[in-house]
Amino acid sequence: MKKYSLLTLLFLLISVSVSVFAQKPKKLTSNQIYEKIQKLNFLGTALYVAAHPDDENTRLIAYLANHVKARTGYLSLTRGDGGQNLIGSEIRELLGVIRTQELLAARNVDGGEQFFTRANDFGYSKHPDETLKIWNKKQVLSDVVWAIRTFKPDVIINRFNHRTPGTTHGHHTSSAMLSVEAFDLAGDNTKYKDQLKYTSSWQPKRLFHNTSSWFYRDKKKFEEIAKDFTKFNIGVFYPLKGLSNNELASIASSQHLCQGFGRLTTRGAQTEYAEFLKGEPLKDKNDIFSGINTTWNRLENGGEIGNILYEIEHNFDFVNPSKHLPKLMEAYQKIQLLKDNHWRVIKEKQIKEIIMACAGLYLEASAVSSSATPNSKIDVNFEVLNRSDVNIELTSITSSIDKKTITKELNLTSNKRINFKETITLKTNYFSAPYWLKNNWSLGMYTVKNQLLIGKPETPRPAKISFNLIIDETPISITKNVIRRYAERDKGEIYEPFEILPKVTTKLKNKVLIFSDDTPQKIQVEVRAGTQNVSGKVSLNVPTSWDVSPAAINFTIEQKNDKQMVEFIVTPPKNQSEGKLKVIATSNGKTYTKELVEINYNHIPKQSVLLNSEAKVVRLNIKKVGNYIGYIKGAGDAVPENLRQIGYTVVEINPSEINAENLQKYDAIVLGIRAYNVVKELKFKQKFLLNYVKQGGNLIVQYNTSRRVDVGAPYDLTLSRDRVTDEFAEVRILEKNHAVLNFPNKITQDDFKGWVQERGLYFPDKWSSEYTPILSMNDKGETAKKGSLLIAKYGKGNYIYTGLSFFRELPAGVSGAYKLFANILSVGKEKIDTKNK
């Protein structure tokens, strides 16, 4: 997996203690400890609600978390699975894993917390009616209610307007509609009663819409209406950070790198607005918490805790924070006695972090390997260090996974590091992979059967160590995840999550295997060992009428993480067919059916994802003319590999190497999705590409977003935001005699069956007479869109622009999409083919 550089953000990230290697533990400065104490002394909660990663207003989240000091959460209904990826080839569920971690990285910057529902981002939706039909509305509404009942916000702020369906993304409006409905349901004990076994009902005080002139499309009208709205100056400056709030928010937004959200920081006064929707009226219209008790007096016996902690806040010693440890420990003891379980858990976690930081206490449990298998034993290296003059004793350590307690009784002398090693047993059959991908999912919903997991951003780590201490004569237990810390000479110190993974995983190179005729193909399976000395058998389960040989292959792997390749011969049927090919491995009587996918980018922790080890197999009857294809990568897609599977030779072209001579060897040149959006050099190379067309070549340009982009077309062509999101929408053929629909494959209405997620996006809506529109389509209730496939003769060759979503259809093994793409590559070659015959 390729790495993505953050050099342009590095200085700013360091300034807010965000490491390029996102797994490193936080080590708080005195300023940050003080800010944590301020937050400890504010007992108010706000929940921000929207639909996707990047929908959240980081300016307002950062303001509430850092200026107001409120506990602030972001509920994203989806994980952004339906979008595109600007930094790699991961799409769908793997993209959702990346965007989940980018959201966590953003919250690590702006100070918020992150939550989700089970809703699957199935792609663009034009209306909430469609959205809530594909999502299971009852389940998603249940998850929003669950988020409110467990997070218990005093105020909820919606990003989008629930009153304007059809004016923006259907997911957006749905998020607001569900939030408005859940606002009342969360406090009703007769609704979603099963949840009350794990939590209690909760009625938020107020609901707002985070509005702006954008929602009104009329700045003057908005300015008049906004006089009655709550206003926030989100450009407030934080001297303790050396940053303004909007600078902090820009850094948070820039964590969404797979969406191309890297941006310049902004500074200076800036206003955000919140429109009151329902609940208790505000006593002070510019304070969303007005009238809500956000002090320690909110809790029974909380006043005693407040007296201690307010005193620490008012007289905080930035030079020697450890002087506050005796009082902090006194407050900690009182927090443990709170009757309000919700606030007790929250405040106990917060004060433990402050106590650790004030003591300069470093606690680490580092496994000797980054992964192990269930029920195996692992060696763990421990490091314990007290960098204060306060008396601290490590009495014991407890492993959560095998319930083993080891007595230590070590006095932690100031600044004297103590290292020791222990062995723990991983007593579990649970793997540390994304929980929402454990069970099969639908187009609109993930399946999560454990109520306590719903809403969590990631799977809780099963391997934890509790360090049982006595600080200033008070017992306290601090729990840490087992991690893996090591160093590489060219990278320095690296922290990785510790994973529990299967003993055997298998992998097929491609998730779709295309057979363009009935010729048998060699199919390789990679077998990976999760531990030492693994042996067993691998077999393939193929659809009826398909054959595989041999029936099974033995494997033996001595070293952990080593791999062995085995090879099968798969023979397709004579006629068109499709189905699933599944890999099954057995070892010591156990069956293993998972593939391990590792995602490793510098700006997020390394991710280990377990998916079913299987592929779609497609036998199709396809003809092609021309073989040598040049491909210029854009935002990242799998089209080159898909074309190779049907016999094309595809060469990926480095844009910097394009010149007047080196393009002529290609039968066609294809530009990947959003190429003109992300490959800056193309504007300097367009003259060579157009000359290639003029001399007789085919240039196929796949979709680009319409924002500030020039695709350098030879004739007038205007991109728009037109799209057809219904993958079942009727496709009408406008030019039935055009070669692209007849050569070398006959394209009919049947070839548009089985498409996934959408028909296409960002179609041109204006073009000159030189272009021939081939197809017409539209979503329900909309006018016909004719810009999905445009072909223009230019010189001796053809310029082709298409917004059809081939980048989704080819990886999904859609037969008709392969046939149509082969025809697009062959435009103008009818005479050549006839001559060759």
JSON list of C-alpha atoms in Angstrom, two decimals, residues 519-636:
[
{"chain": "A", "resi": 519, "resn": "THR", "atom": "CA", "xyz": [-10.50, -20.77, -22.10]},
{"chain": "A", "resi": 520, "resn": "PRO", "atom": "CA", "xyz": [-9.37, -22.07, -18.68]},
{"chain": "A", "resi": 521, "resn": "GLN", "atom": "CA", "xyz": [-7.40, -19.62, -16.55]},
{"chain": "A", "resi": 522, "resn": "LYS", "atom": "CA", "xyz": [-4.77, -20.05, -13.88]},
{"chain": "A", "resi": 523, "resn": "ILE", "atom": "CA", "xyz": [-6.02, -18.62, -10.59]},
{"chain": "A", "resi": 524, "resn": "GLN", "atom": "CA", "xyz": [-3.46, -18.00, -7.90]},
{"chain": "A", "resi": 525, "resn": "VAL", "atom": "CA", "xyz": [-4.29, -18.00, -4.21]},
{"chain": "A", "resi": 526, "resn": "GLU", "atom": "CA", "xyz": [-1.97, -16.43, -1.66]},
{"chain": "A", "resi": 527, "resn": "VAL", "atom": "CA", "xyz": [-1.92, -18.26, 1.68]},
{"chain": "A", "resi": 528, "resn": "ARG", "atom": "CA", "xyz": [-0.61, -16.27, 4.65]},
{"chain": "A", "resi": 529, "resn": "ALA", "atom": "CA", "xyz": [0.42, -17.69, 8.01]},
{"chain": "A", "resi": 530, "resn": "GLY", "atom": "CA", "xyz": [-0.62, -15.83, 11.14]},
{"chain": "A", "resi": 531, "resn": "THR", "atom": "CA", "xyz": [1.75, -17.87, 13.30]},
{"chain": "A", "resi": 532, "resn": "GLN", "atom": "CA", "xyz": [4.74, -20.23, 13.03]},
{"chain": "A", "resi": 533, "resn": "ASN", "atom": "CA", "xyz": [4.60, -23.67, 11.37]},
{"chain": "A", "resi": 534, "resn": "VAL", "atom": "CA", "xyz": [1.22, -23.68, 9.68]},
{"chain": "A", "resi": 535, "resn": "SER", "atom": "CA", "xyz": [0.10, -26.43, 7.33]},
{"chain": "A", "resi": 536, "resn": "GLY", "atom": "CA", "xyz": [-3.14, -27.50, 5.75]},
{"chain": "A", "resi": 537, "resn": "LYS", "atom": "CA", "xyz": [-5.12, -27.55, 2.50]},
{"chain": "A", "resi": 538, "resn": "VAL", "atom": "CA", "xyz": [-6.65, -24.94, 0.22]},
{"chain": "A", "resi": 539, "resn": "SER", "atom": "CA", "xyz": [-9.60, -25.52, -2.11]},
{"chain": "A", "resi": 540, "resn": "LEU", "atom": "CA", "xyz": [-11.88, -23.42, -4.29]},
{"chain": "A", "resi": 541, "resn": "ASN", "atom": "CA", "xyz": [-15.65, -23.51, -4.17]},
{"chain": "A", "resi": 542, "resn": "VAL", "atom": "CA", "xyz": [-16.92, -22.58, -7.66]},
{"chain": "A", "resi": 543, "resn": "PRO", "atom": "CA", "xyz": [-20.44, -22.10, -9.08]},
{"chain": "A", "resi": 544, "resn": "THR", "atom": "CA", "xyz": [-22.35, -24.90, -10.73]},
{"chain": "A", "resi": 545, "resn": "SER", "atom": "CA", "xyz": [-21.17, -25.55, -14.32]},
{"chain": "A", "resi": 546, "resn": "TRP", "atom": "CA", "xyz": [-17.69, -24.21, -13.51]},
{"chain": "A", "resi": 547, "resn": "ASP", "atom": "CA", "xyz": [-14.78, -26.61, -12.98]},
{"chain": "A", "resi": 548, "resn": "VAL", "atom": "CA", "xyz": [-11.65, -26.34, -10.85]},
{"chain": "A", "resi": 549, "resn": "SER", "atom": "CA", "xyz": [-8.53, -28.47, -10.74]},
{"chain": "A", "resi": 550, "resn": "PRO", "atom": "CA", "xyz": [-7.01, -29.80, -8.56]},
{"chain": "A", "resi": 551, "resn": "ALA", "atom": "CA", "xyz": [-9.66, -30.32, -5.89]},
{"chain": "A", "resi": 552, "resn": "ALA", "atom": "CA", "xyz": [-7.28, -29.21, -3.11]},
{"chain": "A", "resi": 553, "resn": "ILE", "atom": "CA", "xyz": [-3.64, -28.18, -2.66]},
{"chain": "A", "resi": 554, "resn": "ASN", "atom": "CA", "xyz": [-1.47, -28.73, 0.41]},
{"chain": "A", "resi": 555, "resn": "PHE", "atom": "CA", "xyz": [0.46, -25.85, 1.95]},
{"chain": "A", "resi": 556, "resn": "THR", "atom": "CA", "xyz": [3.19, -25.65, 4.58]},
{"chain": "A", "resi": 557, "resn": "ILE", "atom": "CA", "xyz": [4.51, -22.32, 5.91]},
{"chain": "A", "resi": 558, "resn": "GLU", "atom": "CA", "xyz": [7.19, -22.23, 8.59]},
{"chain": "A", "resi": 559, "resn": "GLN", "atom": "CA", "xyz": [7.49, -18.52, 9.36]},
{"chain": "A", "resi": 560, "resn": "LYS", "atom": "CA", "xyz": [4.82, -16.18, 10.68]},
{"chain": "A", "resi": 561, "resn": "ASN", "atom": "CA", "xyz": [3.60, -13.63, 8.08]},
{"chain": "A", "resi": 562, "resn": "ASP", "atom": "CA", "xyz": [5.23, -15.63, 5.29]},
{"chain": "A", "resi": 563, "resn": "LYS", "atom": "CA", "xyz": [3.12, -16.45, 2.25]},
{"chain": "A", "resi": 564, "resn": "GLN", "atom": "CA", "xyz": [2.80, -19.35, -0.14]},
{"chain": "A", "resi": 565, "resn": "MET", "atom": "CA", "xyz": [1.24, -19.19, -3.59]},
{"chain": "A", "resi": 566, "resn": "VAL", "atom": "CA", "xyz": [-0.87, -22.07, -4.85]},
{"chain": "A", "resi": 567, "resn": "GLU", "atom": "CA", "xyz": [-2.37, -22.29, -8.32]},
{"chain": "A", "resi": 568, "resn": "PHE", "atom": "CA", "xyz": [-5.64, -23.72, -9.58]},
{"chain": "A", "resi": 569, "resn": "ILE", "atom": "CA", "xyz": [-7.02, -24.11, -13.10]},
{"chain": "A", "resi": 570, "resn": "VAL", "atom": "CA", "xyz": [-10.56, -22.75, -13.37]},
{"chain": "A", "resi": 571, "resn": "THR", "atom": "CA", "xyz": [-12.62, -23.62, -16.44]},
{"chain": "A", "resi": 572, "resn": "PRO", "atom": "CA", "xyz": [-15.73, -21.54, -17.18]},
{"chain": "A", "resi": 573, "resn": "PRO", "atom": "CA", "xyz": [-18.85, -22.84, -18.91]},
{"chain": "A", "resi": 574, "resn": "LYS", "atom": "CA", "xyz": [-19.41, -22.44, -22.65]},
{"chain": "A", "resi": 575, "resn": "ASN", "atom": "CA", "xyz": [-22.10, -19.85, -22.19]},
{"chain": "A", "resi": 576, "resn": "GLN", "atom": "CA", "xyz": [-22.36, -16.59, -20.30]},
{"chain": "A", "resi": 577, "resn": "SER", "atom": "CA", "xyz": [-22.47, -17.12, -16.54]},
{"chain": "A", "resi": 578, "resn": "GLU", "atom": "CA", "xyz": [-21.54, -15.50, -13.27]},
{"chain": "A", "resi": 579, "resn": "GLY", "atom": "CA", "xyz": [-21.32, -16.41, -9.62]},
{"chain": "A", "resi": 580, "resn": "LYS", "atom": "CA", "xyz": [-18.98, -16.47, -6.61]},
{"chain": "A", "resi": 581, "resn": "LEU", "atom": "CA", "xyz": [-15.69, -18.27, -6.23]},
{"chain": "A", "resi": 582, "resn": "LYS", "atom": "CA", "xyz": [-14.77, -18.85, -2.59]},
{"chain": "A", "resi": 583, "resn": "VAL", "atom": "CA", "xyz": [-11.44, -19.83, -1.06]},
{"chain": "A", "resi": 584, "resn": "ILE", "atom": "CA", "xyz": [-11.52, -22.35, 1.77]},
{"chain": "A", "resi": 585, "resn": "ALA", "atom": "CA", "xyz": [-8.45, -23.22, 3.83]},
{"chain": "A", "resi": 586, "resn": "THR", "atom": "CA", "xyz": [-8.30, -25.91, 6.50]},
{"chain": "A", "resi": 587, "resn": "SER", "atom": "CA", "xyz": [-5.65, -26.44, 9.16]},
{"chain": "A", "resi": 588, "resn": "ASN", "atom": "CA", "xyz": [-5.78, -28.80, 12.16]},
{"chain": "A", "resi": 589, "resn": "GLY", "atom": "CA", "xyz": [-9.47, -29.40, 11.66]},
{"chain": "A", "resi": 590, "resn": "LYS", "atom": "CA", "xyz": [-10.42, -25.70, 11.52]},
{"chain": "A", "resi": 591, "resn": "THR", "atom": "CA", "xyz": [-11.75, -23.84, 8.50]},
{"chain": "A", "resi": 592, "resn": "TYR", "atom": "CA", "xyz": [-10.52, -20.38, 7.47]},
{"chain": "A", "resi": 593, "resn": "THR", "atom": "CA", "xyz": [-12.39, -18.26, 4.93]},
{"chain": "A", "resi": 594, "resn": "LYS", "atom": "CA", "xyz": [-11.05, -14.73, 5.45]},
{"chain": "A", "resi": 595, "resn": "GLU", "atom": "CA", "xyz": [-8.76, -12.43, 3.51]},
{"chain": "A", "resi": 596, "resn": "LEU", "atom": "CA", "xyz": [-6.54, -9.98, 5.41]},
{"chain": "A", "resi": 597, "resn": "VAL", "atom": "CA", "xyz": [-6.39, -6.48, 3.92]},
{"chain": "A", "resi": 598, "resn": "GLU", "atom": "CA", "xyz": [-3.84, -4.11, 5.46]},
{"chain": "A", "resi": 599, "resn": "ILE", "atom": "CA", "xyz": [-4.29, -0.37, 4.99]},
{"chain": "A", "resi": 600, "resn": "ASN", "atom": "CA", "xyz": [-1.22, 1.64, 5.84]},
{"chain": "A", "resi": 601, "resn": "TYR", "atom": "CA", "xyz": [-1.06, 5.42, 5.40]},
{"chain": "A", "resi": 602, "resn": "ASN", "atom": "CA", "xyz": [0.98, 7.79, 7.50]},
{"chain": "A", "resi": 603, "resn": "HIS", "atom": "CA", "xyz": [-1.90, 10.00, 8.62]},
{"chain": "A", "resi": 604, "resn": "ILE", "atom": "CA", "xyz": [-3.97, 7.20, 10.19]},
{"chain": "A", "resi": 605, "resn": "PRO", "atom": "CA", "xyz": [-3.13, 4.10, 12.26]},
{"chain": "A", "resi": 606, "resn": "LYS", "atom": "CA", "xyz": [-2.46, 0.91, 10.34]},
{"chain": "A", "resi": 607, "resn": "GLN", "atom": "CA", "xyz": [-5.70, -0.96, 9.75]},
{"chain": "A", "resi": 608, "resn": "SER", "atom": "CA", "xyz": [-6.21, -4.73, 9.51]},
{"chain": "A", "resi": 609, "resn": "VAL", "atom": "CA", "xyz": [-9.47, -5.62, 7.79]},
{"chain": "A", "resi": 610, "resn": "LEU", "atom": "CA", "xyz": [-10.89, -9.13, 7.46]},
{"chain": "A", "resi": 611, "resn": "LEU", "atom": "CA", "xyz": [-13.17, -9.77, 4.48]},
{"chain": "A", "resi": 612, "resn": "ASN", "atom": "CA", "xyz": [-14.54, -12.93, 2.93]},
{"chain": "A", "resi": 613, "resn": "SER", "atom": "CA", "xyz": [-11.87, -14.50, 0.70]},
{"chain": "A", "resi": 614, "resn": "GLU", "atom": "CA", "xyz": [-13.91, -14.66, -2.46]},
{"chain": "A", "resi": 615, "resn": "ALA", "atom": "CA", "xyz": [-14.31, -13.20, -5.92]},
{"chain": "A", "resi": 616, "resn": "LYS", "atom": "CA", "xyz": [-17.06, -12.71, -8.42]},
{"chain": "A", "resi": 617, "resn": "VAL", "atom": "CA", "xyz": [-16.45, -14.87, -11.52]},
{"chain": "A", "resi": 618, "resn": "VAL", "atom": "CA", "xyz": [-17.91, -13.73, -14.82]},
{"chain": "A", "resi": 619, "resn": "ARG", "atom": "CA", "xyz": [-17.97, -15.64, -18.07]},
{"chain": "A", "resi": 620, "resn": "LEU", "atom": "CA", "xyz": [-18.93, -13.22, -20.81]},
{"chain": "A", "resi": 621, "resn": "ASN", "atom": "CA", "xyz": [-18.83, -13.22, -24.56]},
{"chain": "A", "resi": 622, "resn": "ILE", "atom": "CA", "xyz": [-16.78, -10.20, -25.47]},
{"chain": "A", "resi": 623, "resn": "LYS", "atom": "CA", "xyz": [-14.85, -9.11, -28.56]},
{"chain": "A", "resi": 624, "resn": "LYS", "atom": "CA", "xyz": [-12.22, -6.42, -28.72]},
{"chain": "A", "resi": 625, "resn": "VAL", "atom": "CA", "xyz": [-10.16, -4.61, -31.34]},
{"chain": "A", "resi": 626, "resn": "GLY", "atom": "CA", "xyz": [-6.83, -3.09, -30.44]},
{"chain": "A", "resi": 627, "resn": "ASN", "atom": "CA", "xyz": [-4.76, -4.27, -27.55]},
{"chain": "A", "resi": 628, "resn": "TYR", "atom": "CA", "xyz": [-2.24, -1.66, -26.36]},
{"chain": "A", "resi": 629, "resn": "ILE", "atom": "CA", "xyz": [-3.90, 0.84, -24.00]},
{"chain": "A", "resi": 630, "resn": "GLY", "atom": "CA", "xyz": [-2.29, 3.80, -22.24]},
{"chain": "A", "resi": 631, "resn": "TYR", "atom": "CA", "xyz": [-3.83, 4.78, -18.89]},
{"chain": "A", "resi": 632, "resn": "ILE", "atom": "CA", "xyz": [-3.30, 8.05, -17.02]},
{"chain": "A", "resi": 633, "resn": "LYS", "atom": "CA", "xyz": [-4.30, 7.59, -13.39]},
{"chain": "A", "resi": 634, "resn": "GLY", "atom": "CA", "xyz": [-6.55, 10.14, -11.77]},
{"chain": "A", "resi": 635, "resn": "ALA", "atom": "CA", "xyz": [-8.07, 9.95, -8.31]},
{"chain": "A", "resi": 636, "resn": "GLY", "atom": "CA", "xyz": [-7.54, 6.20, -8.10]}
]
